[in-house]
mmCIF file of C-alpha atoms (C1' of nucleotides) in Angstrom:
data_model
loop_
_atom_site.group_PDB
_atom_site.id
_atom_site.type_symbol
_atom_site.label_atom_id
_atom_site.label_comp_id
_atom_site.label_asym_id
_atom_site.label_seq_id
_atom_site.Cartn_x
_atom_site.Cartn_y
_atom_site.Cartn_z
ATOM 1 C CA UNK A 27 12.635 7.580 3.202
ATOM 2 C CA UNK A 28 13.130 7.925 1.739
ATOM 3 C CA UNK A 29 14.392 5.140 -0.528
ATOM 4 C CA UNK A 30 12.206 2.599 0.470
ATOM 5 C CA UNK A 31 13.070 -0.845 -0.506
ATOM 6 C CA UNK A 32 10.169 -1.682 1.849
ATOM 7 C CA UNK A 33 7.114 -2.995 -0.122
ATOM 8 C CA UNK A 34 4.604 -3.439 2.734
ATOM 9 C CA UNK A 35 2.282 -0.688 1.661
ATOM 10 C CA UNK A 36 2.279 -1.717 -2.427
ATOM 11 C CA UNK A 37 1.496 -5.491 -1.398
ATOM 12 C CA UNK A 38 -1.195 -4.201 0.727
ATOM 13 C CA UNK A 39 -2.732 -1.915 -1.446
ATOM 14 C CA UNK A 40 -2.231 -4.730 -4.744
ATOM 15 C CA UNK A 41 -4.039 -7.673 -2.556
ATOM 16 C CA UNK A 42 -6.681 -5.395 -1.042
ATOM 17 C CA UNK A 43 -7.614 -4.442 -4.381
ATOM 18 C CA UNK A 44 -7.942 -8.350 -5.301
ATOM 19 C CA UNK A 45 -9.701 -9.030 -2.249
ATOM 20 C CA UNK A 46 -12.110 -6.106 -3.292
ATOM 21 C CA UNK A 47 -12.260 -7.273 -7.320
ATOM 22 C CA UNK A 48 -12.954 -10.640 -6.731
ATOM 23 C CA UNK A 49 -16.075 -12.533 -6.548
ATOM 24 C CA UNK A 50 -14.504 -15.455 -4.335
ATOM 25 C CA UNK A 51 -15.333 -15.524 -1.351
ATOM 26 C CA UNK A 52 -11.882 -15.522 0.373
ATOM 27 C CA UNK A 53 -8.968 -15.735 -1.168
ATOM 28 C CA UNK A 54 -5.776 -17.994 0.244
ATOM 29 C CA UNK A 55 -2.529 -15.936 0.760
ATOM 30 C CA UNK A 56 -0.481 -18.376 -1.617
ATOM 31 C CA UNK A 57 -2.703 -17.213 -4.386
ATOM 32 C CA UNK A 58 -2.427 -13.522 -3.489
ATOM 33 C CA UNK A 59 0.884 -13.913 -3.400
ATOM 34 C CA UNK A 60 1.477 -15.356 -6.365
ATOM 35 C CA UNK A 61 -0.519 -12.180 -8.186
ATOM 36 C CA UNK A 62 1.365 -9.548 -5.671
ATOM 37 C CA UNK A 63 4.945 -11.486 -6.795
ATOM 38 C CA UNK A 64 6.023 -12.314 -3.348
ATOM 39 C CA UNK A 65 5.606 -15.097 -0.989
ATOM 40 C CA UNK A 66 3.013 -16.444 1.194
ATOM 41 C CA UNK A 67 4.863 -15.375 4.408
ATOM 42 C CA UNK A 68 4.880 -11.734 3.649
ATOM 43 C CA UNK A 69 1.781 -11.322 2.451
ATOM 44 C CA UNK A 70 0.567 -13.037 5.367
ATOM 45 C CA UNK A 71 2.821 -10.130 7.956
ATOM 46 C CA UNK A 72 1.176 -7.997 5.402
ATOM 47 C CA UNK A 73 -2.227 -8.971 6.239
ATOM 48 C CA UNK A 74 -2.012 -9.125 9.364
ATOM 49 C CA UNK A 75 -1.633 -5.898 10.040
ATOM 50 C CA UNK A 76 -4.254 -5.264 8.365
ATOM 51 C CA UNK A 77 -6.330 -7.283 10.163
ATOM 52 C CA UNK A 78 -5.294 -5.701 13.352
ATOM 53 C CA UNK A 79 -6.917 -2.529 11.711
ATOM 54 C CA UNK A 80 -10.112 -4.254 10.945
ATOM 55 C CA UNK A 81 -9.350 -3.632 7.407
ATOM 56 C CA UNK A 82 -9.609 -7.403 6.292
ATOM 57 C CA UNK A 83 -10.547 -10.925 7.832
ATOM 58 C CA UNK A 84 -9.003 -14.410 8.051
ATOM 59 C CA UNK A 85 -10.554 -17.669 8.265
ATOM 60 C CA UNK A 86 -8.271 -20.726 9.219
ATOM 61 C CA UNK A 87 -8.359 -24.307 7.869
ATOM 62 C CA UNK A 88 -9.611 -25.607 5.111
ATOM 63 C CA UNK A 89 -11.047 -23.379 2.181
ATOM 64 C CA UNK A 90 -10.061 -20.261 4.429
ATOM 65 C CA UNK A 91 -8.350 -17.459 3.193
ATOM 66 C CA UNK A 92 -9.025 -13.374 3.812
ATOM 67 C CA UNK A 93 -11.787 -11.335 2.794
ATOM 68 C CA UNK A 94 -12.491 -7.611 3.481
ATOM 69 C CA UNK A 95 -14.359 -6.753 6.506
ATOM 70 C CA UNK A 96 -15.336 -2.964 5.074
ATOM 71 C CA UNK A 97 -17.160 -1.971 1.939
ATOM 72 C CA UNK A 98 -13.770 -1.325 -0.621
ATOM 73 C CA UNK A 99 -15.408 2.386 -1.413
ATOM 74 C CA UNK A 100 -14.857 3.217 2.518
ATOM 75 C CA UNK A 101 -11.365 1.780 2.753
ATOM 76 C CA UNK A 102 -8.993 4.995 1.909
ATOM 77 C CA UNK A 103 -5.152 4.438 1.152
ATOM 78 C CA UNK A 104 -4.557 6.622 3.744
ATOM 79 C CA UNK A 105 -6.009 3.982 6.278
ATOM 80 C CA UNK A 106 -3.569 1.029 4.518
ATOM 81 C CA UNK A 107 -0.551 3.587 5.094
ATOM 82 C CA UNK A 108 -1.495 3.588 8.829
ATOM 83 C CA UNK A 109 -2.023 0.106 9.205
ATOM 84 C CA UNK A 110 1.306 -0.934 7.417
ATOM 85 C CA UNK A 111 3.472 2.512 8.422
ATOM 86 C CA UNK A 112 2.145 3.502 11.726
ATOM 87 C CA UNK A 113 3.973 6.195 13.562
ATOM 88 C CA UNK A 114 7.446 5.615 12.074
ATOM 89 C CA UNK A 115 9.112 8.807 10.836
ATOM 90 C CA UNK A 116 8.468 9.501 7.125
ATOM 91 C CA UNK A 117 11.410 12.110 6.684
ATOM 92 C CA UNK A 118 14.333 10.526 8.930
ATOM 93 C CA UNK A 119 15.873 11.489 11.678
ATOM 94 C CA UNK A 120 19.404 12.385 13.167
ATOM 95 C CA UNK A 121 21.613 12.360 16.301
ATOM 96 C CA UNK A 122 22.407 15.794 16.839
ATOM 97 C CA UNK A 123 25.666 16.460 19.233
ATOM 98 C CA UNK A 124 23.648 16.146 22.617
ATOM 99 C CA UNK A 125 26.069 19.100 23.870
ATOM 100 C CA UNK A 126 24.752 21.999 21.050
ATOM 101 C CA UNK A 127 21.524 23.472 22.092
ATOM 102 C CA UNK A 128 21.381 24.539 18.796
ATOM 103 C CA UNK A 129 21.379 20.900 17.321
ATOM 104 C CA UNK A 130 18.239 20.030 19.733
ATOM 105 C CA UNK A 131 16.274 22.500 18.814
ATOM 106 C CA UNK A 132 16.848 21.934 15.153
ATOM 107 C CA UNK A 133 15.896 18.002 15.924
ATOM 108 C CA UNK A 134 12.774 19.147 17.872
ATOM 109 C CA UNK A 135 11.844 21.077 14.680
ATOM 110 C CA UNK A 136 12.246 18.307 12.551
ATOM 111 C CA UNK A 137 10.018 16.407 14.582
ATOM 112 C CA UNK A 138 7.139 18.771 13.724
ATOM 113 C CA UNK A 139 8.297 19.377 10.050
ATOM 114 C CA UNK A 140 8.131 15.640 9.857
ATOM 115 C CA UNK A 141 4.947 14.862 11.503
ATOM 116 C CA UNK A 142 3.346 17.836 9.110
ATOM 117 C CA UNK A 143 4.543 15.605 6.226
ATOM 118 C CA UNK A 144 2.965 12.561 7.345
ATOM 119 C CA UNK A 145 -0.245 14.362 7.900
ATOM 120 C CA UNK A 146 -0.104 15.808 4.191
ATOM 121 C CA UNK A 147 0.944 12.223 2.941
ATOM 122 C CA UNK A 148 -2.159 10.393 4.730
ATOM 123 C CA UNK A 149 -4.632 13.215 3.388
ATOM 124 C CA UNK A 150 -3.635 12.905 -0.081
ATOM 125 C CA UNK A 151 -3.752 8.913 0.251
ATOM 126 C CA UNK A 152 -7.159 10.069 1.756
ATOM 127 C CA UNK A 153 -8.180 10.505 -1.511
ATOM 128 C CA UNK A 154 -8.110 7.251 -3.068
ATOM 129 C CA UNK A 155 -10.233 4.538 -2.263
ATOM 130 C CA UNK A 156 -9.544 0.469 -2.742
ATOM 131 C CA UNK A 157 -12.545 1.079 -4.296
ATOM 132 C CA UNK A 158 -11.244 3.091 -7.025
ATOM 133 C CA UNK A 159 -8.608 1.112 -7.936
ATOM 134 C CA UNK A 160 -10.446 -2.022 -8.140
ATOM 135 C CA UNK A 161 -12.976 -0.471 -10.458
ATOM 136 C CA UNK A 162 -10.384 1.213 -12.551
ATOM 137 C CA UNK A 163 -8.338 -1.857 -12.781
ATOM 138 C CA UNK A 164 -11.289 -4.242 -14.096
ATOM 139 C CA UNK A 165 -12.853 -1.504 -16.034
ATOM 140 C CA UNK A 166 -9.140 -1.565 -17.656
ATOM 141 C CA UNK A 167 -9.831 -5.215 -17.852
ATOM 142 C CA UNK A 168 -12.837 -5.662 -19.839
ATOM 143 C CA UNK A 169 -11.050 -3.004 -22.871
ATOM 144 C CA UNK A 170 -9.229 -4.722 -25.741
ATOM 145 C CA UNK A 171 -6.173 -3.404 -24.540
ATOM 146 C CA UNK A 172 -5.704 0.336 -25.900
ATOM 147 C CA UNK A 173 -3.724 0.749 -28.976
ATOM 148 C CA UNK A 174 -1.815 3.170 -26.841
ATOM 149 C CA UNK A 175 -1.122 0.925 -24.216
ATOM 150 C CA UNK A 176 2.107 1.229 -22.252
ATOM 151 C CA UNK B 20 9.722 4.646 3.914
ATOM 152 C CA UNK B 21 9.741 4.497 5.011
ATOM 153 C CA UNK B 22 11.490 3.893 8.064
ATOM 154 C CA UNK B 23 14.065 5.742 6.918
ATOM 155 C CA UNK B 24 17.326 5.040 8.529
ATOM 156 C CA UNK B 25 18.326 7.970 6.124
ATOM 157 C CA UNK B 26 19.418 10.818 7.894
ATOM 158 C CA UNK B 27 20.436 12.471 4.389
ATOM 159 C CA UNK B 28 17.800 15.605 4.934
ATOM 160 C CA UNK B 29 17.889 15.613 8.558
ATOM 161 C CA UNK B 30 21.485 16.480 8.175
ATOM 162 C CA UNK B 31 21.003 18.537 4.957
ATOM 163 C CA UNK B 32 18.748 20.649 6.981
ATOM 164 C CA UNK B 33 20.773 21.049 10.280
ATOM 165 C CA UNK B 34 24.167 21.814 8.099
ATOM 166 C CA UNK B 35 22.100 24.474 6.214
ATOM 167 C CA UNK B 36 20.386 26.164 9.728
ATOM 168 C CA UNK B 37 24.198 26.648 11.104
ATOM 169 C CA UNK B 38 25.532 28.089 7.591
ATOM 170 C CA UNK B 39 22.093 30.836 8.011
ATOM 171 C CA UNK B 40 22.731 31.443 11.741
ATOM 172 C CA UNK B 41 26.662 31.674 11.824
ATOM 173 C CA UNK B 42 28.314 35.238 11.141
ATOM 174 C CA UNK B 43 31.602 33.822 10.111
ATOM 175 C CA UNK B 44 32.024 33.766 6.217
ATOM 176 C CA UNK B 45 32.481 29.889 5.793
ATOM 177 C CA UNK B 46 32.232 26.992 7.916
ATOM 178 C CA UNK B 47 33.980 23.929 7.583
ATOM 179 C CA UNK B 48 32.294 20.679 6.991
ATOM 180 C CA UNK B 49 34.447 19.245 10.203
ATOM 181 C CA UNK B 50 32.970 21.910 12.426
ATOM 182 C CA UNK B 51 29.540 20.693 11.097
ATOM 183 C CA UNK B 52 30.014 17.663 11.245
ATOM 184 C CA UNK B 53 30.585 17.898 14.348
ATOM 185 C CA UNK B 54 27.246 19.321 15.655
ATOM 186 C CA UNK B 55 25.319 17.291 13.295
ATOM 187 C CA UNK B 56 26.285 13.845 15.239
ATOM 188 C CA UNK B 57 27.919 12.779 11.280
ATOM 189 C CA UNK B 58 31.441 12.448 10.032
ATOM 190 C CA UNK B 59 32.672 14.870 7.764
ATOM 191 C CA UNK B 60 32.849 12.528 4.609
ATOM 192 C CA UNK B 61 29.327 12.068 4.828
ATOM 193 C CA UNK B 62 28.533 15.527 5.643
ATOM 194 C CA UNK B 63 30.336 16.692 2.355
ATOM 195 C CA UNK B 64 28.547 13.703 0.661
ATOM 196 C CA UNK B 65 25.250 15.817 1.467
ATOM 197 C CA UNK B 66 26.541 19.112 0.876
ATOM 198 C CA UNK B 67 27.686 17.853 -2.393
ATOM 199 C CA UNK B 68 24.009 17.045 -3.513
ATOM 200 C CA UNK B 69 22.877 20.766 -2.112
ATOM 201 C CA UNK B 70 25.367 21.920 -4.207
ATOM 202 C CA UNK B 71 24.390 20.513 -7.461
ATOM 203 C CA UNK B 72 21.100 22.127 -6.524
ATOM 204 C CA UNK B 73 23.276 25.531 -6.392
ATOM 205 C CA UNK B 74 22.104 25.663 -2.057
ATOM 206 C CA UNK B 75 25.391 26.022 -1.071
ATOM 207 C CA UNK B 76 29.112 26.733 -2.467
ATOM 208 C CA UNK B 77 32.453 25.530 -1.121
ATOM 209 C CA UNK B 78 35.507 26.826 -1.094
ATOM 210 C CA UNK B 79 38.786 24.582 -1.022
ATOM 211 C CA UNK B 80 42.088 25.205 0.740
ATOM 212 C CA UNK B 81 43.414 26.551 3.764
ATOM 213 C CA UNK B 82 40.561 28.786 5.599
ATOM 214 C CA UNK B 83 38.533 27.176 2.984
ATOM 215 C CA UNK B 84 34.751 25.479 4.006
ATOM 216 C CA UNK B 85 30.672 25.904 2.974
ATOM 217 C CA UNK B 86 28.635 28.591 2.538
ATOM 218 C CA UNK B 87 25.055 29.608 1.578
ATOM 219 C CA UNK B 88 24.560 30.498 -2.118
ATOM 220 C CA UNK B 89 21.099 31.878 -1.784
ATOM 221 C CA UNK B 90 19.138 34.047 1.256
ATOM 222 C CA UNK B 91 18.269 31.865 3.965
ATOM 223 C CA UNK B 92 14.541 32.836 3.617
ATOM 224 C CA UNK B 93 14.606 31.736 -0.102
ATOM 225 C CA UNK B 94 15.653 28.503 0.640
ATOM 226 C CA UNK B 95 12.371 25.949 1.138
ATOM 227 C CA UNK B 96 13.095 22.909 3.243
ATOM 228 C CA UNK B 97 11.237 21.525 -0.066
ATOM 229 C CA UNK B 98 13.956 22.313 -2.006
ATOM 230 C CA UNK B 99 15.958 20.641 0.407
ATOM 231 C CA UNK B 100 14.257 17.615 0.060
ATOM 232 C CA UNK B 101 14.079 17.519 -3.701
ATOM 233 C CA UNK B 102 18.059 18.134 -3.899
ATOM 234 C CA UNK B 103 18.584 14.991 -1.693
ATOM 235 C CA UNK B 104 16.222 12.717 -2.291
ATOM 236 C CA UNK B 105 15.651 13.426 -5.936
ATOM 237 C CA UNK B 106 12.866 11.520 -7.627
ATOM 238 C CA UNK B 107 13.049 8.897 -5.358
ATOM 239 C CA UNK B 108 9.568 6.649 -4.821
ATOM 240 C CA UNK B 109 8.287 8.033 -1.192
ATOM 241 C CA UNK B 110 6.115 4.500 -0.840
ATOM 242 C CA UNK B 111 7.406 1.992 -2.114
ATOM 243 C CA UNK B 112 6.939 0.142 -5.087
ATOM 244 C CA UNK B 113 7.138 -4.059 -5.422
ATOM 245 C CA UNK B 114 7.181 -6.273 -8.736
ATOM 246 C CA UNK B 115 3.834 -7.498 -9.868
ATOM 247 C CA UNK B 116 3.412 -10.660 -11.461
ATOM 248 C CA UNK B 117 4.601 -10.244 -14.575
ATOM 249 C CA UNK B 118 1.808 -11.882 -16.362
ATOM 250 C CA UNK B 119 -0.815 -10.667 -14.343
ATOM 251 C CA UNK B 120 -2.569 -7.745 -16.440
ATOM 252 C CA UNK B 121 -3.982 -7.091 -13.014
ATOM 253 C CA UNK B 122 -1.184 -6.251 -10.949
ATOM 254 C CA UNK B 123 0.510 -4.523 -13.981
ATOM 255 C CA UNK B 124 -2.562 -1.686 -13.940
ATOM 256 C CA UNK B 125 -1.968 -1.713 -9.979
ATOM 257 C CA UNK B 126 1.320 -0.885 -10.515
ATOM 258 C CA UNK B 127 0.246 1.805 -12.678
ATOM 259 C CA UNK B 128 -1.889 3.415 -10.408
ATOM 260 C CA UNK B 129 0.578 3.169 -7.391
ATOM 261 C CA UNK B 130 3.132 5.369 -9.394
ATOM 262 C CA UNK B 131 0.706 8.212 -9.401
ATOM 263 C CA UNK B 132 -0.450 7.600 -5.839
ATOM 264 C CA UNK B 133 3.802 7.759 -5.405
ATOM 265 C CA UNK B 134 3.768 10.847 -7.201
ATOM 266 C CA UNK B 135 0.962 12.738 -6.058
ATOM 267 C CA UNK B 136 1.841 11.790 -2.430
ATOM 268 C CA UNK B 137 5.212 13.213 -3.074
ATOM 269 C CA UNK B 138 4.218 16.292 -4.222
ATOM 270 C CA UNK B 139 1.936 16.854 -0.854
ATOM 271 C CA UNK B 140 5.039 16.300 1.101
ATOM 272 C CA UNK B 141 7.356 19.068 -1.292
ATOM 273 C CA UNK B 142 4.287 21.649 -0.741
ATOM 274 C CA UNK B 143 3.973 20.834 2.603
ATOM 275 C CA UNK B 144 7.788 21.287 3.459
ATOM 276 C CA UNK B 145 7.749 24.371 1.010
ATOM 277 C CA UNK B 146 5.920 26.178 3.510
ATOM 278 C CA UNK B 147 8.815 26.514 5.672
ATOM 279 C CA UNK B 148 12.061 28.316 5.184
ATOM 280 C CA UNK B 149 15.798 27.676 6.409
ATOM 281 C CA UNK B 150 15.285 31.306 7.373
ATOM 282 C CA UNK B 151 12.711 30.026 9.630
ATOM 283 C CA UNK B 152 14.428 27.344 11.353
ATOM 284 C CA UNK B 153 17.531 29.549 12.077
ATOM 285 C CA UNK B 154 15.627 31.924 13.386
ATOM 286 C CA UNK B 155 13.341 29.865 16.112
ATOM 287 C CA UNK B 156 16.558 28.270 16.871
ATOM 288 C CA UNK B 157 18.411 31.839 17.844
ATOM 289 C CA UNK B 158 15.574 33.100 19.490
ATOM 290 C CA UNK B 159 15.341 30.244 21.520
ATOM 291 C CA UNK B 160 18.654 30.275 22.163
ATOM 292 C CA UNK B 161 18.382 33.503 23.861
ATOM 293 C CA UNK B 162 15.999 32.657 26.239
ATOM 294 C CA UNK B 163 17.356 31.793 30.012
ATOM 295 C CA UNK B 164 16.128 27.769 29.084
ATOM 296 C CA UNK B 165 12.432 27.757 29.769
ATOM 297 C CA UNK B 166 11.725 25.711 32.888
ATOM 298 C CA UNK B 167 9.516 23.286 31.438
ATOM 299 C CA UNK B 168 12.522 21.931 29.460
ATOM 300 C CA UNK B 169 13.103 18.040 29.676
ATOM 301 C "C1'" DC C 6 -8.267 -38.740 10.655
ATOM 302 C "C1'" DG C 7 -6.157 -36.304 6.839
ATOM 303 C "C1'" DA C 8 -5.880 -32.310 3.908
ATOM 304 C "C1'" DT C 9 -5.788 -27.465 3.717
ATOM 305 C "C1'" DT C 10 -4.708 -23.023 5.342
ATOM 306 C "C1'" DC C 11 -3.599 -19.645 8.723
ATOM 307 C "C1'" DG C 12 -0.011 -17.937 12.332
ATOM 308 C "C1'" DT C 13 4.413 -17.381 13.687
ATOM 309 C "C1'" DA C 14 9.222 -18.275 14.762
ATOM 310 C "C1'" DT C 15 13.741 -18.838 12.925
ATOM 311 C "C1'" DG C 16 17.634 -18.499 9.969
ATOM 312 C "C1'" DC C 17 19.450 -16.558 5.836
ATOM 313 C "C1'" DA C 18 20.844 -13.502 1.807
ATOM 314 C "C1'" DT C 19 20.667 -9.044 0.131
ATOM 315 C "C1'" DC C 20 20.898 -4.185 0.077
ATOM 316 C "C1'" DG C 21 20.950 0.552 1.728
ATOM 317 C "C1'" DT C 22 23.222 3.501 4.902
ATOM 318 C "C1'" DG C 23 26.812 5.628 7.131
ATOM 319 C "C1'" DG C 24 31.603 5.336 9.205
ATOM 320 C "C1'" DT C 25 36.487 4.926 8.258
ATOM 321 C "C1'" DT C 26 40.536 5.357 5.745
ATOM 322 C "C1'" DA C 27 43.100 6.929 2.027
ATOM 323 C "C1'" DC C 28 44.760 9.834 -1.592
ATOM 324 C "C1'" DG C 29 44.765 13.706 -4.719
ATOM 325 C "C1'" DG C 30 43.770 18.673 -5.711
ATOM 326 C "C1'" DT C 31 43.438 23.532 -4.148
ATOM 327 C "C1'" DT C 32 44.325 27.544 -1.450
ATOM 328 C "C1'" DC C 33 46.603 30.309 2.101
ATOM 329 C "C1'" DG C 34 50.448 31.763 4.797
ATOM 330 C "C1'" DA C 35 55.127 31.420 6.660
ATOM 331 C "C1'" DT D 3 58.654 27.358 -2.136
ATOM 332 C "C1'" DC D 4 56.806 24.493 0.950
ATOM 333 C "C1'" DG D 5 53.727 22.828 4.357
ATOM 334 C "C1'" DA D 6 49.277 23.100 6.528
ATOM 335 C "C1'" DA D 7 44.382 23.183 6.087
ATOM 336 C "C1'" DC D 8 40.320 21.839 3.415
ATOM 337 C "C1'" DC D 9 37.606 20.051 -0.111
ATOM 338 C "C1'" DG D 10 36.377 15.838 -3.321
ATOM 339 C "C1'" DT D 11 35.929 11.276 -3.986
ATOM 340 C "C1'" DA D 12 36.799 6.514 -4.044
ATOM 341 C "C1'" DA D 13 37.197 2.142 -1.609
ATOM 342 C "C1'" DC D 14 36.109 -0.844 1.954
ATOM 343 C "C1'" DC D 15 33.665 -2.253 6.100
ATOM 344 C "C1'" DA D 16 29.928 -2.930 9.711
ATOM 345 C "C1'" DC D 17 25.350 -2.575 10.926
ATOM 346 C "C1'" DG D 18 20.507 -2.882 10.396
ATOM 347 C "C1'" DA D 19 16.249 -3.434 7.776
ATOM 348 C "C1'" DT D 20 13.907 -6.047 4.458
ATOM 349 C "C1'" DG D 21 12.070 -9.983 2.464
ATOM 350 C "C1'" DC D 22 12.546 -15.028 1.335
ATOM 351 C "C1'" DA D 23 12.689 -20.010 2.731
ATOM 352 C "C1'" DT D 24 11.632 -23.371 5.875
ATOM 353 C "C1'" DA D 25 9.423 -25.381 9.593
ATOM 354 C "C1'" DC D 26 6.020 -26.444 12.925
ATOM 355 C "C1'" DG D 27 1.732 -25.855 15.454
ATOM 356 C "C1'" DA D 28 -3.320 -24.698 15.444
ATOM 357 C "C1'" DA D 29 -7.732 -24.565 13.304
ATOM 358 C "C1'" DT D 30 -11.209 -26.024 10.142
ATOM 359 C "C1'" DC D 31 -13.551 -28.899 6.721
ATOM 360 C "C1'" DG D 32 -14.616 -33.252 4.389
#
DNA sequence: CGATTCGTATGCATCGTGGTTACGGTTCGA
DNA sequence: TCGAACCGTAACCACGATGCATACGAATCG
């Protein structure tokens, strides 16, 4: 909740959107790393998560690295917040006194309050596509930096 | 986010449902503490956020204690949210490379996917009312314990 | 065979969260 | 007037999650 000092979902999101930019064929995790500003390892948890969504790709050895296994325009945010989040409560939770009826029921209504929240979170990540971010990042690229920049 | 180990609105919630359901004119934040599952320090520490947001007034001294400022069916669990978590990122944010113009517009862009995705969840929990809450939890409270229960 | 890169386990430092204790201020009632 | 009951807040502590560093094995290419 809340205060997330978790960065899964914003390293996703910044190296899918290099994997989808990029002209490379893969791309090495030390090198995505180095743009997302974290280290190898992470990205690497990072990824493979993604992977197990069939979001992205490996290839071990030599001159491996990851690659997207979808077109970017058909990979939504909302799909990245699933792979990285899964089910985990977006709201928090509580331990209610287990002896007040009262306190149960009010937990058992914050389940659905907070499962309503995570629906209207993934629909409005729905929205966006990798796509769209890679194509308004390089489209950013290619201006002479705006006078208004900032 | 989020895997929130915050408990902040679960609790903020559960305090206020009591204060709408009770019929005594104040309750005291040991007594609610108590059916939350918190300690009362932290319980005030909550209830001192809801009252910056004017949810809720206290009352110090003997027979003193916390009551609601505002109808029960006024009071959005949205509001709730936004007087504890504030403007607190929902996703997550990470550090870029600096000198990577790439991950700076990334960045960008992930601040108003943040933002929008924050709003969804405020409408989404405006749609339901302490009012509400207090009154599922009476009426099921009335009933003779369904037998499905678990 | 060696270099490169993924895959993963492990230990570690850091930080947020909530519990505990403590102390001061306020109100009520004996 | 004094003590009890509460709020208000600060200080400290313990726990858990997060992410970094390191290490080692497996896979692939030259």
């Amino acid at each position: 909740m809340a205060r997330p000092t978790n960065t899964r979902f914003a390293v996703a999101v910044h190296v899918l959107t290099l994997l989808a930019g990029t002209s490379e064929e893969v791309l090495s995790s030390e090198l995505l790393a180095g743009s997302a500003g974290a280290n190898p390892v992470h990205v690497r948890r990072v990824l493979g998560a993604l992977r197990r969504a069939e979001l992205v790709g490996s290839r071990p050895g030599a001159h491996g690295g990851w690659q997207l296994e979808r077109a970017a325009d058909t990979v939504t945010l909302g799909e990245v917040w699933r792979a990285v989040q899964g089910d985990d409560p977006l709201l928090g939770l509580h331990g209610a006194a287990p002896e007040c009826t009262v306190g149960q029921r009010i937990q058992h209504a914050l389940g659905d309050v907070d499962r309503r929240a995570a629906r209207a979170v993934e629909e409005e990540l729905a929205r966006t596509t990798i796509y769209d971010l890679a194509r308004d990042t390089r489209a950013r690229e290619l201006e002479p930096a705006p006078a208004t920049a900032l």
